[in-house]
Short mmCIF file of C-alpha atoms in Angstrom, two decimals:
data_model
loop_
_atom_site.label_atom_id
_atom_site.label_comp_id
_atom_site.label_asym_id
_atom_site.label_seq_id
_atom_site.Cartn_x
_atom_site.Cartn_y
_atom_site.Cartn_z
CA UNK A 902 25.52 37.45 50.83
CA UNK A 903 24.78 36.33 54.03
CA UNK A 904 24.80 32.70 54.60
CA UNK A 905 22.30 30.64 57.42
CA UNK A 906 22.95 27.40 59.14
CA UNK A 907 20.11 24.68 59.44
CA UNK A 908 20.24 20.85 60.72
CA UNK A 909 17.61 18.63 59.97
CA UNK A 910 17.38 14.45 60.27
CA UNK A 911 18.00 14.31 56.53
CA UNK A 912 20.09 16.16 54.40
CA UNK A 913 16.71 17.80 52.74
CA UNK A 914 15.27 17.96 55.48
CA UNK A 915 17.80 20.51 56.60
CA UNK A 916 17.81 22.09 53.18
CA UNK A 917 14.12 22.53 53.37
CA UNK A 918 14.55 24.34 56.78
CA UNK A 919 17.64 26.38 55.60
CA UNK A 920 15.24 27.70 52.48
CA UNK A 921 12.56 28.68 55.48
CA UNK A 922 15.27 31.11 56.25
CA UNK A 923 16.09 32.34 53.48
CA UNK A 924 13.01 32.81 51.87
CA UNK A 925 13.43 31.51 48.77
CA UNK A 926 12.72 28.46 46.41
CA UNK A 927 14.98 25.80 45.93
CA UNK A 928 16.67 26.78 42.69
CA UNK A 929 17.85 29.96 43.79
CA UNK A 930 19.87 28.73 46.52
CA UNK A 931 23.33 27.33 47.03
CA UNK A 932 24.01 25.10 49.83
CA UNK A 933 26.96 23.36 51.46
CA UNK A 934 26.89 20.26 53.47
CA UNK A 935 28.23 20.61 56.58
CA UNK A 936 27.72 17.45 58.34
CA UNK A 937 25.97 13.74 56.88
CA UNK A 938 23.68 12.81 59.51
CA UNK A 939 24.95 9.85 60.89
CA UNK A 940 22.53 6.90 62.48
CA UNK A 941 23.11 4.37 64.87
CA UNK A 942 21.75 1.29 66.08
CA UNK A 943 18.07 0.83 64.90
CA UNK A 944 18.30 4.13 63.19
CA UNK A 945 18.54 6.06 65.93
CA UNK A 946 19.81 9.52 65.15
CA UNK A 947 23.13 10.49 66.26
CA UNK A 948 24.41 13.43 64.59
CA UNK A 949 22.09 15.63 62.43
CA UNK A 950 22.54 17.05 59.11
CA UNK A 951 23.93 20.19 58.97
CA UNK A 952 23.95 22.20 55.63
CA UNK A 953 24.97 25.85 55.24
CA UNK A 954 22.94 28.01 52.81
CA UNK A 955 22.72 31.06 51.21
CA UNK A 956 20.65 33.09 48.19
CA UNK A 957 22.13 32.14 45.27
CA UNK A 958 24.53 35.53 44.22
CA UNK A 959 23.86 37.07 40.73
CA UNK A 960 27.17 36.97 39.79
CA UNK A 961 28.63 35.43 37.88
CA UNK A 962 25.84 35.01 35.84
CA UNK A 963 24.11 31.65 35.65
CA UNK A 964 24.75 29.43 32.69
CA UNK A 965 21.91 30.65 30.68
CA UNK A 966 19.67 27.58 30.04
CA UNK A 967 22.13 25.29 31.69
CA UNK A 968 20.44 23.91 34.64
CA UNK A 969 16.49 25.64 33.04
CA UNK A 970 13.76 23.51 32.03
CA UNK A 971 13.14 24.46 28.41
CA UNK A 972 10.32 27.21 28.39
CA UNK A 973 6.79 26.76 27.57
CA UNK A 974 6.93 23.38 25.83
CA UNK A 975 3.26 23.14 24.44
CA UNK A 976 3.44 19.37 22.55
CA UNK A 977 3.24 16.73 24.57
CA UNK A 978 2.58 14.12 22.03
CA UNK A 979 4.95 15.91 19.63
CA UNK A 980 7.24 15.63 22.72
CA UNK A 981 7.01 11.91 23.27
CA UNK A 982 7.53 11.06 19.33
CA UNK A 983 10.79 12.84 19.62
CA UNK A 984 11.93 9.65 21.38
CA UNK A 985 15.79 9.76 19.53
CA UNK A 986 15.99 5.97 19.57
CA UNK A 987 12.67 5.72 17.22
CA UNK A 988 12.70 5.41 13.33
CA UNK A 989 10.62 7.42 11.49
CA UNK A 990 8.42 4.51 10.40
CA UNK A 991 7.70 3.82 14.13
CA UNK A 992 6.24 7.09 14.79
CA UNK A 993 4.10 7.17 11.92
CA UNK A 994 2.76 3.56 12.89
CA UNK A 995 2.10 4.80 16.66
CA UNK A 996 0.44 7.68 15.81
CA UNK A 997 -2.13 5.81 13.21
CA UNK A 998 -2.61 3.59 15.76
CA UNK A 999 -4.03 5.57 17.86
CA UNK A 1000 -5.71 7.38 15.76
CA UNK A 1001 -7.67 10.10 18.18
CA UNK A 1002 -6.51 12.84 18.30
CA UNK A 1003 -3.16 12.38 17.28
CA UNK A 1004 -4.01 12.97 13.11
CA UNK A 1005 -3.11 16.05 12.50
CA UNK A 1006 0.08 14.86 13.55
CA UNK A 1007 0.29 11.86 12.06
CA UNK A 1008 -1.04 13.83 8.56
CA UNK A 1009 1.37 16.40 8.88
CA UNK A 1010 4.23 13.10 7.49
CA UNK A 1011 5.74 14.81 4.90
CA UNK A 1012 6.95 17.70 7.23
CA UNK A 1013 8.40 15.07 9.95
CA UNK A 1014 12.02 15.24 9.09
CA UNK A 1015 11.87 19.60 9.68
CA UNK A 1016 9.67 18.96 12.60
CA UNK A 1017 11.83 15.43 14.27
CA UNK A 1018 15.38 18.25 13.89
CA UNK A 1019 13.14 20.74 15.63
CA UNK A 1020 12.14 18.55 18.47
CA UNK A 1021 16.06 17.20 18.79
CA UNK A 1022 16.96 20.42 19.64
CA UNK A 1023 14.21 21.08 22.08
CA UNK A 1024 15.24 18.17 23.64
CA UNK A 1025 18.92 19.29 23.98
CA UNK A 1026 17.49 22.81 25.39
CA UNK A 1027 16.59 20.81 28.27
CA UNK A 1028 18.52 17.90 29.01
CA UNK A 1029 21.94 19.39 27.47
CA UNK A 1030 22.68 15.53 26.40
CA UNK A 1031 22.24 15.78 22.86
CA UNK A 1032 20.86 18.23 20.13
CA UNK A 1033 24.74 19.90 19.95
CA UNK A 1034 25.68 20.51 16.98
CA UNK A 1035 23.73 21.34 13.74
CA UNK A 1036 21.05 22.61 16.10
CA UNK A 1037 22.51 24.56 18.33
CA UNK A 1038 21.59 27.93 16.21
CA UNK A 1039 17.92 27.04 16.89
CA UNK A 1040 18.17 26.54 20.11
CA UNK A 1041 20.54 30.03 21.04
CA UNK A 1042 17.37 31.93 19.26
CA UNK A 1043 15.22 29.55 21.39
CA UNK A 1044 16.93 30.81 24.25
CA UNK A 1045 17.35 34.38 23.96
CA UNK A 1046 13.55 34.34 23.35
CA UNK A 1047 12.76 33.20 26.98
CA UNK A 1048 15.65 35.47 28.40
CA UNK A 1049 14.13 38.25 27.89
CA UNK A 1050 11.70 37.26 30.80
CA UNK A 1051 14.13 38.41 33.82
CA UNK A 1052 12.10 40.29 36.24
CA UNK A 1053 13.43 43.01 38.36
CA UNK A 1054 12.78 42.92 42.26
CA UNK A 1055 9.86 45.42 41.49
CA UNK A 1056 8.11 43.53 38.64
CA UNK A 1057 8.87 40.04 40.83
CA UNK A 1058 6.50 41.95 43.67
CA UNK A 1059 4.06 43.00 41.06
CA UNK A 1060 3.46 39.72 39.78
CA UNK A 1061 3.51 38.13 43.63
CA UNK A 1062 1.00 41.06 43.93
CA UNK A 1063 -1.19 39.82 41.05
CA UNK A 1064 -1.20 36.50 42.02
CA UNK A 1065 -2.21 36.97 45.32
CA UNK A 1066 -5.07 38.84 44.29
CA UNK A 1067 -6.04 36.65 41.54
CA UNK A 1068 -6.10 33.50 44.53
CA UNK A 1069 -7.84 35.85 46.94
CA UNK A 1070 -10.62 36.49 44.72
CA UNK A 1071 -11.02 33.15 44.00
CA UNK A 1072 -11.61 32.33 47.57
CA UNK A 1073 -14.49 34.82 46.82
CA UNK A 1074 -12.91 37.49 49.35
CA UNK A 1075 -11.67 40.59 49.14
CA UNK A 1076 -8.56 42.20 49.66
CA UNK A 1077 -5.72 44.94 48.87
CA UNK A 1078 -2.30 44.20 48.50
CA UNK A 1079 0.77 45.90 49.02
CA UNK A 1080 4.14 45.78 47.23
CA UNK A 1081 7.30 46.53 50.12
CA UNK A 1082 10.39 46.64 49.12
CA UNK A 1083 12.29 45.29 52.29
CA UNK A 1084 15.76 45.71 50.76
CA UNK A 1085 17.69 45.64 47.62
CA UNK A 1086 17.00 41.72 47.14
CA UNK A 1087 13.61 41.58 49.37
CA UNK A 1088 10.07 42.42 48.73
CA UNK A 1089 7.18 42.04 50.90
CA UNK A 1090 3.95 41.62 49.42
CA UNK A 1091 0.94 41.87 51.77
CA UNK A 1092 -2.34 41.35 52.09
CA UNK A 1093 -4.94 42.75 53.95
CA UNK A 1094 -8.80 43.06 53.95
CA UNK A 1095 -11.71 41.38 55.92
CA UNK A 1096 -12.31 37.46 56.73
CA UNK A 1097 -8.61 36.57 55.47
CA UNK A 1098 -7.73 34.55 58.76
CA UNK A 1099 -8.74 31.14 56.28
CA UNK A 1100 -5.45 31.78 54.32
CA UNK A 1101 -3.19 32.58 57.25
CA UNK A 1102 -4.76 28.86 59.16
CA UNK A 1103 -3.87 27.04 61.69
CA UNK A 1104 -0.23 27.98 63.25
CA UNK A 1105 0.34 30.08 59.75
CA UNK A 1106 0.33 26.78 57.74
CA UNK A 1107 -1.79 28.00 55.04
CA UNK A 1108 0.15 31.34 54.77
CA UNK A 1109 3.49 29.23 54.38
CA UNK A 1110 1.89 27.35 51.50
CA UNK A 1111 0.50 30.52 50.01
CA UNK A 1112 3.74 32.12 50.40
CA UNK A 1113 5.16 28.89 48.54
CA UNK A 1114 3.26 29.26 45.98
CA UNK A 1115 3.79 32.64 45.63
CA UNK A 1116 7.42 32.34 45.06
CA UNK A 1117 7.19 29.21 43.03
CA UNK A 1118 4.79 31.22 40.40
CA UNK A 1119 6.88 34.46 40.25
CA UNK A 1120 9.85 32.16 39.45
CA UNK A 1121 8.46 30.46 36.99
CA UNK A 1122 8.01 33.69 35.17
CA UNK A 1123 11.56 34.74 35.36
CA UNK A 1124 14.56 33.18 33.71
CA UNK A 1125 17.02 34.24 36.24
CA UNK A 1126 16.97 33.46 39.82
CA UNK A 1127 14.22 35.53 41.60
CA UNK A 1128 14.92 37.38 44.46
CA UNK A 1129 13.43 37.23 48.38
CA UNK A 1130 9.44 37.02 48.44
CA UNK A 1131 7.86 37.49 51.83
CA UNK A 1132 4.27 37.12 51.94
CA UNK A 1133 2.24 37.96 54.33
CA UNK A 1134 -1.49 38.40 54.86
CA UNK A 1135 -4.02 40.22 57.12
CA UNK A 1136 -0.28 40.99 59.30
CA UNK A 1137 -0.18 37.84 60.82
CA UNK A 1138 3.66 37.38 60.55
CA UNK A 1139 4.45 40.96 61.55
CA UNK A 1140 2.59 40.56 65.08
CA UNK A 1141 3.61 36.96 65.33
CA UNK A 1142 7.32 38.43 65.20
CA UNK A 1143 6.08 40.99 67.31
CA UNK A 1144 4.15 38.28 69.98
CA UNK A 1145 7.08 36.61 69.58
CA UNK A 1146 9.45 39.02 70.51
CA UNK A 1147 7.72 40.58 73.65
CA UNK A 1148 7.57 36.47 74.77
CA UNK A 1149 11.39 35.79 74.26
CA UNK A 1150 11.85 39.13 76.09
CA UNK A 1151 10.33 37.98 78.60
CA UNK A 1152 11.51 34.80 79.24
CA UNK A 1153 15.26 36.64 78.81
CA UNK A 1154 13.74 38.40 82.16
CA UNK A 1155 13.16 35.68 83.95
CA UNK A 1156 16.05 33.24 83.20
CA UNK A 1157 18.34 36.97 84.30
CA UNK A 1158 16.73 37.02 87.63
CA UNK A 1159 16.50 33.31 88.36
CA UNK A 1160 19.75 31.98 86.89
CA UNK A 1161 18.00 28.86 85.45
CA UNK A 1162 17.93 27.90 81.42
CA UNK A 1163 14.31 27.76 80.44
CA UNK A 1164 13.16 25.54 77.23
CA UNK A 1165 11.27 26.44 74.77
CA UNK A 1166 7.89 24.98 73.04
CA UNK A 1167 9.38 23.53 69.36
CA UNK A 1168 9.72 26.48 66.40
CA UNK A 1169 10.23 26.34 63.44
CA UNK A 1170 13.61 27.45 62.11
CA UNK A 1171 12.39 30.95 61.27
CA UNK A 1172 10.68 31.88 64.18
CA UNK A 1173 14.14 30.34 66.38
CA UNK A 1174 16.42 32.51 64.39
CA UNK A 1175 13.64 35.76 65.82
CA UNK A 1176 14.40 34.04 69.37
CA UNK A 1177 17.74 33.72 69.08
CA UNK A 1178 18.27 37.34 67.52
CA UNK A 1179 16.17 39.20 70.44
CA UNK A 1180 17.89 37.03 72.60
CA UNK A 1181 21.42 38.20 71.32
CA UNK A 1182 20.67 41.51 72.02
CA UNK A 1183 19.71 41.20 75.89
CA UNK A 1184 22.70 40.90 78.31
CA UNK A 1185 23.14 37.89 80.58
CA UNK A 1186 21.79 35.65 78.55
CA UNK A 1187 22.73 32.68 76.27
CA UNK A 1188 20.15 30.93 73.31
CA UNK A 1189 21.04 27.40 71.50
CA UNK A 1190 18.77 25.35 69.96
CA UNK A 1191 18.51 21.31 71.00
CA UNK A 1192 16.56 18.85 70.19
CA UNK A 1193 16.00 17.29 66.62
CA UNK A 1194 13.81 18.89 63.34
CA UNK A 1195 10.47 19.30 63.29
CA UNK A 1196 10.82 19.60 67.52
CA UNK A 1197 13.79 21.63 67.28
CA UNK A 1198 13.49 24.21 70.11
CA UNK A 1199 15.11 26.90 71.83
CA UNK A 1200 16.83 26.77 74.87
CA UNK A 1201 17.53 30.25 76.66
CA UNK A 1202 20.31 29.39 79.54
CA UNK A 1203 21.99 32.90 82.08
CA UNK A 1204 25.46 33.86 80.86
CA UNK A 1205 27.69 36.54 79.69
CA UNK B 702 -26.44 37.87 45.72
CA UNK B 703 -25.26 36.18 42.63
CA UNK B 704 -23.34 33.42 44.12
CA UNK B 705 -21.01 32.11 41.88
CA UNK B 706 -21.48 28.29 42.26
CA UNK B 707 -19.84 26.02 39.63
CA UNK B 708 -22.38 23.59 37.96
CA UNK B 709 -21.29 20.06 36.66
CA UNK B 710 -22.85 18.21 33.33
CA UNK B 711 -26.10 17.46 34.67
CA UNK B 712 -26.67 20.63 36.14
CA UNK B 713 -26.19 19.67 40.17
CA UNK B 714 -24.51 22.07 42.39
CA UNK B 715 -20.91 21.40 43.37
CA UNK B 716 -19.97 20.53 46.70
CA UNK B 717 -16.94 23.41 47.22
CA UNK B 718 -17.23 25.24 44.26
CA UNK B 719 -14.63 27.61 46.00
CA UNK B 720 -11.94 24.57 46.47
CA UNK B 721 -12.46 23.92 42.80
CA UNK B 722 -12.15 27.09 41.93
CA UNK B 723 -8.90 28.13 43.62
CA UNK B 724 -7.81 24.33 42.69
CA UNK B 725 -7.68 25.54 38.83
CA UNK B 726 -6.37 28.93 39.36
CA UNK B 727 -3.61 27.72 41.41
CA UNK B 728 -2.80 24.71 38.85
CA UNK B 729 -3.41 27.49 35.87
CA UNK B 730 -0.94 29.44 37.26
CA UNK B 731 1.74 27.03 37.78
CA UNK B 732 1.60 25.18 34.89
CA UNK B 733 3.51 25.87 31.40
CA UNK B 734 0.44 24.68 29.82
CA UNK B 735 -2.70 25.95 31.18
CA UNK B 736 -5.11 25.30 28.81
CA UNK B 737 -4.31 21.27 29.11
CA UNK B 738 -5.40 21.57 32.88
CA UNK B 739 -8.46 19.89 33.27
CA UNK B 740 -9.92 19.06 36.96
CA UNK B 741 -12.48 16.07 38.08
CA UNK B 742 -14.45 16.51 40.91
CA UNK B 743 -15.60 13.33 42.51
CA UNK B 744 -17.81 13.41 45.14
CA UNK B 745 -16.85 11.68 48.50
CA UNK B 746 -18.32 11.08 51.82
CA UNK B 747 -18.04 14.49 53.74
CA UNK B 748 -16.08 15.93 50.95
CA UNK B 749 -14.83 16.67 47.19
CA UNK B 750 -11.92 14.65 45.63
CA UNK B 751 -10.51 17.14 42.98
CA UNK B 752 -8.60 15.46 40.34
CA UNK B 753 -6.78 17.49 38.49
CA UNK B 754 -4.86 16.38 34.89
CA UNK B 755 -2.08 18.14 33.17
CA UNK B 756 0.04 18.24 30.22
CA UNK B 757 2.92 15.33 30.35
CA UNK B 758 5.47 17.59 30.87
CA UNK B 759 3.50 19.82 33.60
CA UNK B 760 3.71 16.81 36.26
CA UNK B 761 6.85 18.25 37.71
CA UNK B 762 6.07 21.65 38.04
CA UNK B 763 2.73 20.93 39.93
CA UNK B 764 4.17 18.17 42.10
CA UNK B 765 7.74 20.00 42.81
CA UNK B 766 10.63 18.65 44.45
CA UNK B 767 9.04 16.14 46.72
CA UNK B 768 5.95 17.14 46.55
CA UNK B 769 6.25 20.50 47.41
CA UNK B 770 4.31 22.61 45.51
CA UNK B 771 1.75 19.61 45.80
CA UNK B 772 1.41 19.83 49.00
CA UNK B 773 0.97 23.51 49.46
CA UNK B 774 -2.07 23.11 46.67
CA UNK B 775 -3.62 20.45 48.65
CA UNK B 776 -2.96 22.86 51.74
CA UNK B 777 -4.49 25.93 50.17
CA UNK B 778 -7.79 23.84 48.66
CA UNK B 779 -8.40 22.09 51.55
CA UNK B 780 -8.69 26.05 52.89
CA UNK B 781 -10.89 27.19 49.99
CA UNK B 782 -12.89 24.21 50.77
CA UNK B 783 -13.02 25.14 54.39
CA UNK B 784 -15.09 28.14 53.28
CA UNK B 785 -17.52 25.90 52.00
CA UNK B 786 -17.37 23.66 54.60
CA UNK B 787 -16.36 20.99 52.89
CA UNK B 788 -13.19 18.63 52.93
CA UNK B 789 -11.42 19.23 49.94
CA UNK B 790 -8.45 16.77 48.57
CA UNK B 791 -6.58 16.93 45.57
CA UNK B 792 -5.36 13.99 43.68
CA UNK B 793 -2.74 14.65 40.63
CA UNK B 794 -3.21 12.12 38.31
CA UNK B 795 -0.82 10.23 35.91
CA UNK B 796 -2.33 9.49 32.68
#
């Protein structure tokens, strides 16, 4: 699994740029700290955070329901009187209290020691401090209920695919959307149609939320880590890597025939690692990035 | 054409119907509990405040790890409200 490098002022600030790269959420990567940024005299900045990151690997497997949130928790009020700390009496007085809303809890007294054991255990399932023990049984059925929602790559694009369409539609536009299987752990979904340039906006920002999104709601569906999602819509990102491309080309050109190092405008770390890739691949020329996150730009200097 | 414009209590038209409208979908979506979500619009000077409520234990999942998946609602609704021309902003609310 391949890893990628990203700096930032802050240690999540470098995280967040090393997940640009890898196209993933948070929870399905691994990272290692390279470097503490360090700061200086009236905080000025002299080393940047440097953390190394990669996809999170499938094996081994994850600890099933280790790090999870406990699925599809319905009660909040049942939730809140499952406080460990509070005598039975306690609850019963809150909830009458209250009154609204809250009776058929509150009614349901007589079942509260069967329902307080139940709610222990739900609590374990998610903070894995208490509810060991007698409860444990409950809560390995509990589990094995929400395992069974592991998506493959393909069903992970299908349901990127249906969400996309449902928020598309809800825009009150129209579009299709395709399901592209990039490799064995990416898939593209994309969408194109007319009048979709309001969810790309300005600079692709709305696209990267979208995209956000996207990945955030297919991984909530799936109890193991999800795999790449790359969204993209009316092909903006395909000719912006394209644009892109034909521009550090270009410059490449130049910097070969006049021997100077030319700067680039600030990218962000994705569209630096499509500089620094073309770049690679054009002879007598060097790429490195300066500057500090978000200004973090390319520099493209002659050499070998 | 049967424009599909959301109507409050009293039977006025919405200001960005569309923000509110991708507002709940996207909250719908994310949450655990869906059918808790329940989204005030308020009506502001050049623009809609939505503010959207969820179950207790939804609060994370819509805001994220700082504020992520927050932000990229507000970012999307403020889109949907473009469409209407209106400024859209979305408030989550702690109750």
């Amino acid at each position: 699994m391949e890893w990628v490098e990203a700096t930032g002022n802050t240690i999540e600030q470098a995280k967040e740029a090393a997940l640009d790269l890898l196209s993933v959420v948070e929870d399905d990567a691994e990272f290692v700290i390279l470097n503490e940024p360090k700061t200086g005299l009236f905080g000025r900045i002299k080393a940047e955070a440097r953390v190394q990151a990669r996809v999170r690997p499938v094996m081994p497997p994850p600890k099933r329901g280790g790090r999870r949130r406990p699925e599809k928790k319905r009660d909040g009020v049942d939730r809140a009187k499952s406080n460990p700390g509070m005598a039975e009496g306690q609850v019963r007085e809150t909830g009458g209290a209250e009154g609204n809303g809250d009776n058929a809890e509150t009614n349901e007294s007589s079942s509260a020691p069967r329902k307080r054991s139940r709610n222990r255990s739900r609590n374990g399932n998610g903070s894995q401090k208490s509810g060991e023990g007698k409860s444990s049984e409950r809560k390995q059925g509990q589990r094995e209920e929400s395992m069974e929602e592991s998506l493959t790559l393909e069903q992970q694009g299908e349901q990127a695919r249906e969400f996309l369409l449902g928020l598309v539609s809800e825009f009150g536009l129209e579009a299709e959307v395709s399901i592209d299987q990039v490799d064995d752990e990416t898939v593209r979904v994309a969408a194109t149609g007319n009048d979709l340039g309001l969810l790309v906006g300005p600079k692709g920002a709305t696209l990267a939320a979208v995209q956000d999104l996207t990945r955030t709601f297919v991984q909530r569906q799936s109890e193991s880590r999800t795999d790449r999602i790359l969204v993209d819509v009316g092909g903006y990102r395909e000719k912006r890597v394209a644009a892109l491309k034909r521009f550090t080309e270009s410059v490449c050109e130049e910097v070969r025939s006049t021997g100077e190092e030319r700067s680039l405008e600030p990218m962000s770390p994705a569209d630096r690692k499509v500089v620094h890739d073309t770049a690679n691949e054009i002879e007598g020329v060097n790429t490195r990035s300066a500057g500090l996150e978000p200004s973090r730009y390319v520099v493209i200097a002659p050499g070998e | 054409m049967d424009d599909v414009e959301v109507d409050d209590v009293d039977g006025n038209r919405i200001e960005g119907g569309t923000s509110l409208a991708v507002a709940n979908y996207l909250v719908r979506s994310l949450a655990a509990d869906p059918d808790s979500v329940v989204i005030d619009t308020e009506e502001k000077r050049g623009g809609v405040l939505l503010k959207v409520h969820v179950a207790p234990e939804d609060m994370g999942r819509i805001i994220g790890r700082r504020g992520r998946v927050a932000q990229a609602i507000r970012t999307v609704v403020a889109a949907a409200g473009a469409r209407d021309g209106v400024q859209a902003s979305v408030d989550i609310v702690d109750d």
